[in-house]
Short mmCIF file of C-alpha atoms and ligand atoms in Angstrom, two decimals:
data_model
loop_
_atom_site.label_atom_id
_atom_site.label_comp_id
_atom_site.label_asym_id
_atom_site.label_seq_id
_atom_site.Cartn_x
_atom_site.Cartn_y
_atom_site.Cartn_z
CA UNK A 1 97.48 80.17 137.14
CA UNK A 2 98.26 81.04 133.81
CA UNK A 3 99.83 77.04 133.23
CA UNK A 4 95.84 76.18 134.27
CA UNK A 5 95.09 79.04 131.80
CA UNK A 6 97.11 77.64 128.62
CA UNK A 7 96.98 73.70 129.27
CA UNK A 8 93.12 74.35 128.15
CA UNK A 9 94.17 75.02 125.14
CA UNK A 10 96.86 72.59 124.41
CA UNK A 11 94.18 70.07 123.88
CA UNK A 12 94.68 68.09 120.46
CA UNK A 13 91.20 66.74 120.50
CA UNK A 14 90.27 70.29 119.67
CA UNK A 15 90.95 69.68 116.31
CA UNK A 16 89.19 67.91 113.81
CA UNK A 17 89.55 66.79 110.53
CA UNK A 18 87.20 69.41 109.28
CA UNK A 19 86.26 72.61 110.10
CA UNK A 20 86.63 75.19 112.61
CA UNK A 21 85.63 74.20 115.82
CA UNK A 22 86.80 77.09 118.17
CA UNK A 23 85.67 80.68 118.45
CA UNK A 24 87.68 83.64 118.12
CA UNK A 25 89.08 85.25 121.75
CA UNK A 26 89.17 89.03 122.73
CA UNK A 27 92.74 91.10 122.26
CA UNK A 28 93.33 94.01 124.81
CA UNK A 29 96.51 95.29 124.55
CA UNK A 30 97.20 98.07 127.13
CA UNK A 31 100.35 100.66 127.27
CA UNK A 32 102.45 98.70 124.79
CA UNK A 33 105.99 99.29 124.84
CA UNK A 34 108.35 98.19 122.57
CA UNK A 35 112.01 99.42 122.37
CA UNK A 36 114.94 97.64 120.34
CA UNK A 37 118.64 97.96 121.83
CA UNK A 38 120.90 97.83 118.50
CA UNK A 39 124.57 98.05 118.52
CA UNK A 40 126.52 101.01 119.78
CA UNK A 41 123.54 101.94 123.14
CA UNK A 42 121.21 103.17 120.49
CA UNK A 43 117.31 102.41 121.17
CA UNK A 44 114.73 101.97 118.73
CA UNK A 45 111.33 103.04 120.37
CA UNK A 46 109.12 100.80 118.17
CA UNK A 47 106.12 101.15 120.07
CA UNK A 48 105.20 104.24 122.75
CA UNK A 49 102.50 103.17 124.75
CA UNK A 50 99.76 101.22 122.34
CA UNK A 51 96.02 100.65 123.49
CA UNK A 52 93.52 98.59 121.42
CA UNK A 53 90.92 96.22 121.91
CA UNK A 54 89.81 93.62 119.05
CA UNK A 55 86.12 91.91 120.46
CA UNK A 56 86.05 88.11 120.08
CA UNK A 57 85.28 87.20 116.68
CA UNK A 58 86.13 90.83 115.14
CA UNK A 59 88.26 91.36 112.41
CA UNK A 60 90.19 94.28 112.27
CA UNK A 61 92.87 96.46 110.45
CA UNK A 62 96.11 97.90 111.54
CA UNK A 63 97.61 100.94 109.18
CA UNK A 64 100.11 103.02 109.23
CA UNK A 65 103.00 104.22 106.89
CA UNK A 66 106.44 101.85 107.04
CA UNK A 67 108.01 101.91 110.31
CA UNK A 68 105.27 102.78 112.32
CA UNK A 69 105.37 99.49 114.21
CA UNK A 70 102.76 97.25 112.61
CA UNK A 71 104.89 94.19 112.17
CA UNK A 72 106.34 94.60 116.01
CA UNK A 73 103.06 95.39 117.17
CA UNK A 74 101.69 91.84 116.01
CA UNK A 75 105.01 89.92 116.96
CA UNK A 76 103.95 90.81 120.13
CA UNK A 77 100.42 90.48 120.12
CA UNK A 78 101.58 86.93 118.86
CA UNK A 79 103.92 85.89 121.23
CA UNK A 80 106.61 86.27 118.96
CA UNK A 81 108.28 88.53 120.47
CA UNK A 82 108.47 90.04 124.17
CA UNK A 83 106.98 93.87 125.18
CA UNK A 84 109.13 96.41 126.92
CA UNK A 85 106.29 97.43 128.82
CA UNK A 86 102.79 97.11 128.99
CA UNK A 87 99.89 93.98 129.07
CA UNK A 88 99.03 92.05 125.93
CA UNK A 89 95.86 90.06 127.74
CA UNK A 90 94.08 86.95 125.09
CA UNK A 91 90.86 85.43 126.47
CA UNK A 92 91.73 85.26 130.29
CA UNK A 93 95.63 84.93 129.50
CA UNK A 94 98.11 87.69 130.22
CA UNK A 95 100.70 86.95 127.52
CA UNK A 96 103.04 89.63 128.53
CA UNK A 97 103.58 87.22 132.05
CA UNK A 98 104.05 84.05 130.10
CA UNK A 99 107.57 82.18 130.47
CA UNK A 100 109.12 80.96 127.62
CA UNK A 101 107.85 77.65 127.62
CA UNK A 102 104.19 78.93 128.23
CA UNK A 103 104.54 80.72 125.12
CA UNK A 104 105.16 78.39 122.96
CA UNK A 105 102.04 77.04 123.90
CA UNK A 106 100.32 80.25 123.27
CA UNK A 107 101.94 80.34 119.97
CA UNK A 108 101.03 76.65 119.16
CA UNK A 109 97.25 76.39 120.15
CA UNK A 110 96.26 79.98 120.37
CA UNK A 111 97.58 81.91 117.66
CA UNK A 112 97.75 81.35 113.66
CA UNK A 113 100.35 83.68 112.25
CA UNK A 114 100.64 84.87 108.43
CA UNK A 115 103.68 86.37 108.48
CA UNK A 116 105.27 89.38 106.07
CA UNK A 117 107.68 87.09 104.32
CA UNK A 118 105.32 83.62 103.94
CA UNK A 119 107.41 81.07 106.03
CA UNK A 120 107.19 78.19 104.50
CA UNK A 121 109.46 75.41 104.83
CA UNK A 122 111.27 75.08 101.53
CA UNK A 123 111.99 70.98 101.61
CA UNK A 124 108.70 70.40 102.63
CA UNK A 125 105.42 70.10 100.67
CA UNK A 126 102.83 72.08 100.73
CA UNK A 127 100.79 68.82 102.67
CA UNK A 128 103.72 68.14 104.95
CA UNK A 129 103.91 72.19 105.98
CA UNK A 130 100.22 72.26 106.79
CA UNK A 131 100.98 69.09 109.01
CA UNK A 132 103.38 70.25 110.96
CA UNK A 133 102.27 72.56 113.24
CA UNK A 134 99.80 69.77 114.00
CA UNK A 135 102.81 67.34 114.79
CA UNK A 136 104.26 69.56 117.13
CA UNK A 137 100.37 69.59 118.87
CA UNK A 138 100.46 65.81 118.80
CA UNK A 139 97.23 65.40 116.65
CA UNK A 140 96.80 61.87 115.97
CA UNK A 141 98.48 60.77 112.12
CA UNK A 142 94.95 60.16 110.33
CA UNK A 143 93.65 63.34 111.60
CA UNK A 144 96.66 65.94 110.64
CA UNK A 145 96.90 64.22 106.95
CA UNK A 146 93.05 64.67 106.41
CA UNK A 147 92.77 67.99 108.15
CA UNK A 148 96.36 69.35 105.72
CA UNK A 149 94.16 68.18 103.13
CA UNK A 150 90.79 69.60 103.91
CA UNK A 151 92.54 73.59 104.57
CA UNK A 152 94.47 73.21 101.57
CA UNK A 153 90.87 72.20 99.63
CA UNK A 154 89.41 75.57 101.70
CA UNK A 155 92.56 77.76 99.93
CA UNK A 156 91.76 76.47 96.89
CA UNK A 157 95.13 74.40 96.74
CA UNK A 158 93.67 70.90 96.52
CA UNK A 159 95.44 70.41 92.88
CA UNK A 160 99.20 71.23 94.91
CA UNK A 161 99.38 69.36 97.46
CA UNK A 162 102.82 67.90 97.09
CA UNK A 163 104.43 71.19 95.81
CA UNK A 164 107.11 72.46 97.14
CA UNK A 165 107.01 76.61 97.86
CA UNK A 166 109.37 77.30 94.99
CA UNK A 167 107.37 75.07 92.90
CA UNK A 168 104.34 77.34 93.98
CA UNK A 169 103.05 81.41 92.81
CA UNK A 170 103.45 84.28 95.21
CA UNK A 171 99.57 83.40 95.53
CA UNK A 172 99.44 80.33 96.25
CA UNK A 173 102.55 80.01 98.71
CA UNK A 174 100.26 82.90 100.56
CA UNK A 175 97.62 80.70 100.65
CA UNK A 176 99.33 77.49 101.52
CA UNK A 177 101.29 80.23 104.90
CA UNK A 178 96.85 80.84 105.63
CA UNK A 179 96.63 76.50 105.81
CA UNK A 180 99.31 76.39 108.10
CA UNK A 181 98.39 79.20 110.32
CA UNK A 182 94.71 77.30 110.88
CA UNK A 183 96.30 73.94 111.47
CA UNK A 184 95.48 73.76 114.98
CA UNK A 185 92.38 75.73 114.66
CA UNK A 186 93.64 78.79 116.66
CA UNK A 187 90.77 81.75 117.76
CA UNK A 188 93.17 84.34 116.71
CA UNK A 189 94.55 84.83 113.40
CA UNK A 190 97.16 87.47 112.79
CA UNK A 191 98.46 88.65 109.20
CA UNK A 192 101.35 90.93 108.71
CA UNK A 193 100.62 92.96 105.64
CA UNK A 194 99.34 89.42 103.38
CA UNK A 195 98.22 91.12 100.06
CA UNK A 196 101.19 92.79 99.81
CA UNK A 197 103.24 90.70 97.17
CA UNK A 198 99.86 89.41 95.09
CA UNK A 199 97.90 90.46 92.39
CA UNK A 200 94.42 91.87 92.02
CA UNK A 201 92.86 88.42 91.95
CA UNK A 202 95.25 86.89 94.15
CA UNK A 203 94.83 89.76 96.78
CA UNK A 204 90.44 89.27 96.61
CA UNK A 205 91.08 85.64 97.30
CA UNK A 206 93.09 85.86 100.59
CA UNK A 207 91.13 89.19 101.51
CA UNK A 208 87.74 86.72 101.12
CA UNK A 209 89.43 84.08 103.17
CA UNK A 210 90.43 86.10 106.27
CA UNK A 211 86.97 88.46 106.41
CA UNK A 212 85.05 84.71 106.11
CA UNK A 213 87.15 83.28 109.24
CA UNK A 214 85.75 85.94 111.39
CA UNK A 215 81.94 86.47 109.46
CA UNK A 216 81.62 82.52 109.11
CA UNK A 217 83.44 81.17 112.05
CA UNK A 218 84.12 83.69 114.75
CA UNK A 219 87.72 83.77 114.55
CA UNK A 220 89.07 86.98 115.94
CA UNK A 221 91.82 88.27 112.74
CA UNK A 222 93.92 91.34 113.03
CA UNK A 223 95.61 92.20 109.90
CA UNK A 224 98.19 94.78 109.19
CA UNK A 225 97.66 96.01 105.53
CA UNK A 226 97.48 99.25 103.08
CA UNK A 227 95.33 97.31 100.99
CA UNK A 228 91.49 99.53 101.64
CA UNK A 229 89.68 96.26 99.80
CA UNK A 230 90.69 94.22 103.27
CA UNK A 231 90.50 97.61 105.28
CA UNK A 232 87.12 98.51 104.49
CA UNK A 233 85.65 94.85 104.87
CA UNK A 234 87.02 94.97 108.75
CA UNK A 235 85.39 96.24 111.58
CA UNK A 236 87.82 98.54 113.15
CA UNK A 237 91.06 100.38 111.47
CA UNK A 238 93.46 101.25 113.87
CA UNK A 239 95.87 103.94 112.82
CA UNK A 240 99.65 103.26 114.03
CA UNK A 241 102.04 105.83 113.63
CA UNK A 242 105.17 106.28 114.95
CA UNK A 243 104.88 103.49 117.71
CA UNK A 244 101.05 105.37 118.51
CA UNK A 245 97.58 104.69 117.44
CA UNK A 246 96.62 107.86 116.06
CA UNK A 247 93.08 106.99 115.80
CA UNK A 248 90.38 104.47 115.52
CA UNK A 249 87.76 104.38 112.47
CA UNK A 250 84.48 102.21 111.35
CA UNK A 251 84.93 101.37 107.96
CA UNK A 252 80.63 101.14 107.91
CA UNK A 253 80.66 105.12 108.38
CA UNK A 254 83.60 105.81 106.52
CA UNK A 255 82.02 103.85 102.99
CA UNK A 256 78.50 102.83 103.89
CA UNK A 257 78.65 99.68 103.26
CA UNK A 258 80.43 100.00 99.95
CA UNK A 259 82.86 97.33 99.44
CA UNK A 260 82.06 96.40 95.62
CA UNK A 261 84.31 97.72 92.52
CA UNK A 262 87.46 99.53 93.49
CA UNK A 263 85.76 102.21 91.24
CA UNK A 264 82.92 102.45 92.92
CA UNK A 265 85.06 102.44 96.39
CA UNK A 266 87.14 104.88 95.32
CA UNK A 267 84.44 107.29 94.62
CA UNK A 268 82.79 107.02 98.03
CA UNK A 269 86.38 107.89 99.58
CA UNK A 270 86.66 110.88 98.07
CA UNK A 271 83.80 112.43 98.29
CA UNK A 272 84.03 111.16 101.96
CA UNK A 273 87.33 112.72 102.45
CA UNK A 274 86.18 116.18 100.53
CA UNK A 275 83.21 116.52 103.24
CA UNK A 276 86.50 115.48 106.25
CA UNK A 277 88.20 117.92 104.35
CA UNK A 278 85.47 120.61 104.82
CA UNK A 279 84.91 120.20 108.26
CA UNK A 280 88.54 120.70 108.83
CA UNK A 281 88.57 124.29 107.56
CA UNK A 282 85.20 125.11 109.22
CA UNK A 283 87.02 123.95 112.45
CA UNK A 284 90.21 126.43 111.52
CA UNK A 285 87.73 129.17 111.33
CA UNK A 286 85.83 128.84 114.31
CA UNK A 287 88.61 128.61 115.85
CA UNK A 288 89.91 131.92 114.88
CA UNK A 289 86.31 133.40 115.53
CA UNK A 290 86.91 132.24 119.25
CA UNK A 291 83.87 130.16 119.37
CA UNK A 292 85.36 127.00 120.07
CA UNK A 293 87.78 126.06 123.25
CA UNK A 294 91.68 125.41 122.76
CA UNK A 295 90.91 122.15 124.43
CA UNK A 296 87.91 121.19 121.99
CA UNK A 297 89.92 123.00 118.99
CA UNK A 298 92.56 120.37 119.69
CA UNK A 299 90.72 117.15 120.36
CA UNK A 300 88.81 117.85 117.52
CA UNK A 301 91.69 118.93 115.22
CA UNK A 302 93.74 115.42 115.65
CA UNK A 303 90.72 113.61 114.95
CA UNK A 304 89.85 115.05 111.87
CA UNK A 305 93.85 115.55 110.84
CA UNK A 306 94.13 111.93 111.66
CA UNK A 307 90.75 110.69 109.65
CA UNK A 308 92.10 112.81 106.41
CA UNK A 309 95.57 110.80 106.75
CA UNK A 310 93.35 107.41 106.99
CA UNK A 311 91.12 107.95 103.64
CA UNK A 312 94.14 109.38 101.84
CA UNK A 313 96.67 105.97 102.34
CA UNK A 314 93.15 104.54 101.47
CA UNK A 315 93.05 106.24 98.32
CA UNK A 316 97.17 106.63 97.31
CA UNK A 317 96.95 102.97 97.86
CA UNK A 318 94.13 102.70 95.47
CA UNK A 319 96.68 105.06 93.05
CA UNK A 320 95.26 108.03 93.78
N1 ATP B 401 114.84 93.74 115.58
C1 ATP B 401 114.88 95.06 115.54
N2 ATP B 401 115.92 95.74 116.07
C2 ATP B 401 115.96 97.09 116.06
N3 ATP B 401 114.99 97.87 115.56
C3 ATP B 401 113.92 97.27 115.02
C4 ATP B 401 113.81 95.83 114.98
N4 ATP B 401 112.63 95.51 114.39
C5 ATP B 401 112.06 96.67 114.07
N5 ATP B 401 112.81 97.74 114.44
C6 ATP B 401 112.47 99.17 114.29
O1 ATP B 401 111.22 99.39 114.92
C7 ATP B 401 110.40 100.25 114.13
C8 ATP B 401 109.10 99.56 113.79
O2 ATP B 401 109.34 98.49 112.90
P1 ATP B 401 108.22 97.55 112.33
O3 ATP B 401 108.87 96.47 111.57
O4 ATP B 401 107.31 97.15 113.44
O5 ATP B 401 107.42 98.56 111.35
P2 ATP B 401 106.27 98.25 110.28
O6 ATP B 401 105.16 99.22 110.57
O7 ATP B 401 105.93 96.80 110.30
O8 ATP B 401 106.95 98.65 108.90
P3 ATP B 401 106.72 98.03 107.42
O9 ATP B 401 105.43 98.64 106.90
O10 ATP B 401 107.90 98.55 106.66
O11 ATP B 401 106.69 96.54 107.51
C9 ATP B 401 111.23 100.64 112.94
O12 ATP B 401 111.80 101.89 113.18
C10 ATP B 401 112.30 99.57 112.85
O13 ATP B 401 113.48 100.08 112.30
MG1 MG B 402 106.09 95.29 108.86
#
């Protein structure tokens, strides 16, 4: 079944020497568990039981403070790495069932993977890393060296083509990692925290890129990140903590709409998170009044807690 499933995929053809030819998938990840065996019998529990669901074509955010899980979370998601427990289903293809060998494939035709630390290959040029993942796909010579071209044109890159990483900015090895990721012209695009290293301008141009893949082509992009110019531009934020999502916000009713100057942005946060803020102590004293159940005291309590922990990493990562 799921060989049927995959082998639709692994279909060179699907790629062309321009453009994006294949539409993003949906992500439901059910009961995720995650837990690391290190030395000496002591377990990590990474993740604790993880729901979400990304629609085809969505972008969205993953938060949470370091350690949380954001990184294992899309290993996973990615076929990276294996679950403990719990389904990771893409499209019609339960990932979390997938041999070894079947995964590969996932990871070749299905995913495109930005990872934390870039990834490039350091003896190969920037051309010859965008190729490769198109090599390994067996997409025909004439098409891989005109499609490596064509992505690296899209990132801007077209002047650095036979650069090596090291002969290449923090920026621009970034976007060289976002070429090789949409070699193969995956539906699903993951990014592990990609603004994290860059500057200002640096950071706009990759945060443009990924928001465009899903507005302009459907791509379905989950992206771990602190950075709220990415966050607020995504459909969903999903807060991680502690191996949990703590809660799940729309950026549209959290700003409005507002995703110009980080002045600007920052303003509508606040005053967003003073109003949270409010409602938070009129909650504590109804509460004491007795006119509110324990049971609707604590639902709504771990919302709001949890929406006044999302604007402020919002705003301490905007240096307030
Ligand atoms: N290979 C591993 N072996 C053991 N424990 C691990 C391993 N990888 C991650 N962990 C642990 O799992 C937890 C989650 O780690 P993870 O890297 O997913 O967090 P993160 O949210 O990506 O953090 P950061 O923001 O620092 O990148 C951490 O407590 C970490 O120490
Ligand atoms: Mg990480």
């Amino acid at each position: 079944m799921s060989v049927e499933k995959i082998n639709k995929w692994v279909n060179p053809s699907r790629v062309r020497e321009k453009g994006f030819n294949t539409k993003g998938l949906p992500v439901n990840v059910k009961e995720l568990v995650k837990i690391y065996s290190t030395g000496k019998g002591i377990e990590v529990q990474a993740l604790r039981g993880v729901n979400l669901y990304v629609g085809e074509g969505e972008a969205v955010t993953i938060m949470g403070p370091s350690g949380s899980g954001k990184t294992t979370l899309l290993n996973i998601i990615g076929g990276v790495d294996r679950p403990t427990g719990g389904e990771v289903i893409v499209g019609d293809i339960k990932v979390h069932e997938l041999s070894d060998d079947l995964l590969e494939k996932y990871r070749l035709s299905i995913v495109g993977y930005v990872f934390q630390a870039f990834n490039l290959i350091p003896v190969l040029t920037a051309i010859e890393n965008v190729a490769l993942p198109m090599i390994a796909f067996n997409v025909p010579r004439n098409t891989r060296v005109a499609r490596a071209k064509w992505l690296l044109e899209i990132v801007g890159l077209s002047d650095r083509l036979y650069h090596k990483p090291y002969e290449l900015s923090g920026g621009q090895q970034q976007r060289v990692a976002i070429a090789v990721a949409l070699a193969n012209d995956p539906p699903l695009i993951l990014a592990d925290e990609p603004t994290a290293e860059l500057d200002t301008e640096n950071a706009m141009n990759i945060i443009n890129l990924l928001t465009k893949l899903s507005i302009e082509h459907g791509k379905t992009v989950i992206v771990s990140t602190h950075d709220p110019r990415m966050a607020v531009r995504t459909k969903k934020i999903f807060r991680l903590e502690d191996g949990r999502i703590k809660g799940e916000y729309k950026p549209m009713e959290i700003t409005g709409g507002v995703v110009g100057r980080e002045a600007e942005l920052s303003e509508v946060l606040k005053t967003k998170l003073a109003s949270v803020e409010k409602e938070f102590e009129e909650l504590i004293e109804k509460f004491k009044k007795h006119e509110i159940s324990l049971e609707e005291f604590d639902r709504q309590y771990t919302r709001l807690k949890n929406y006044i922990e999302v604007l402020r990493d919002l705003l301490r990562s905007m240096g307030h």
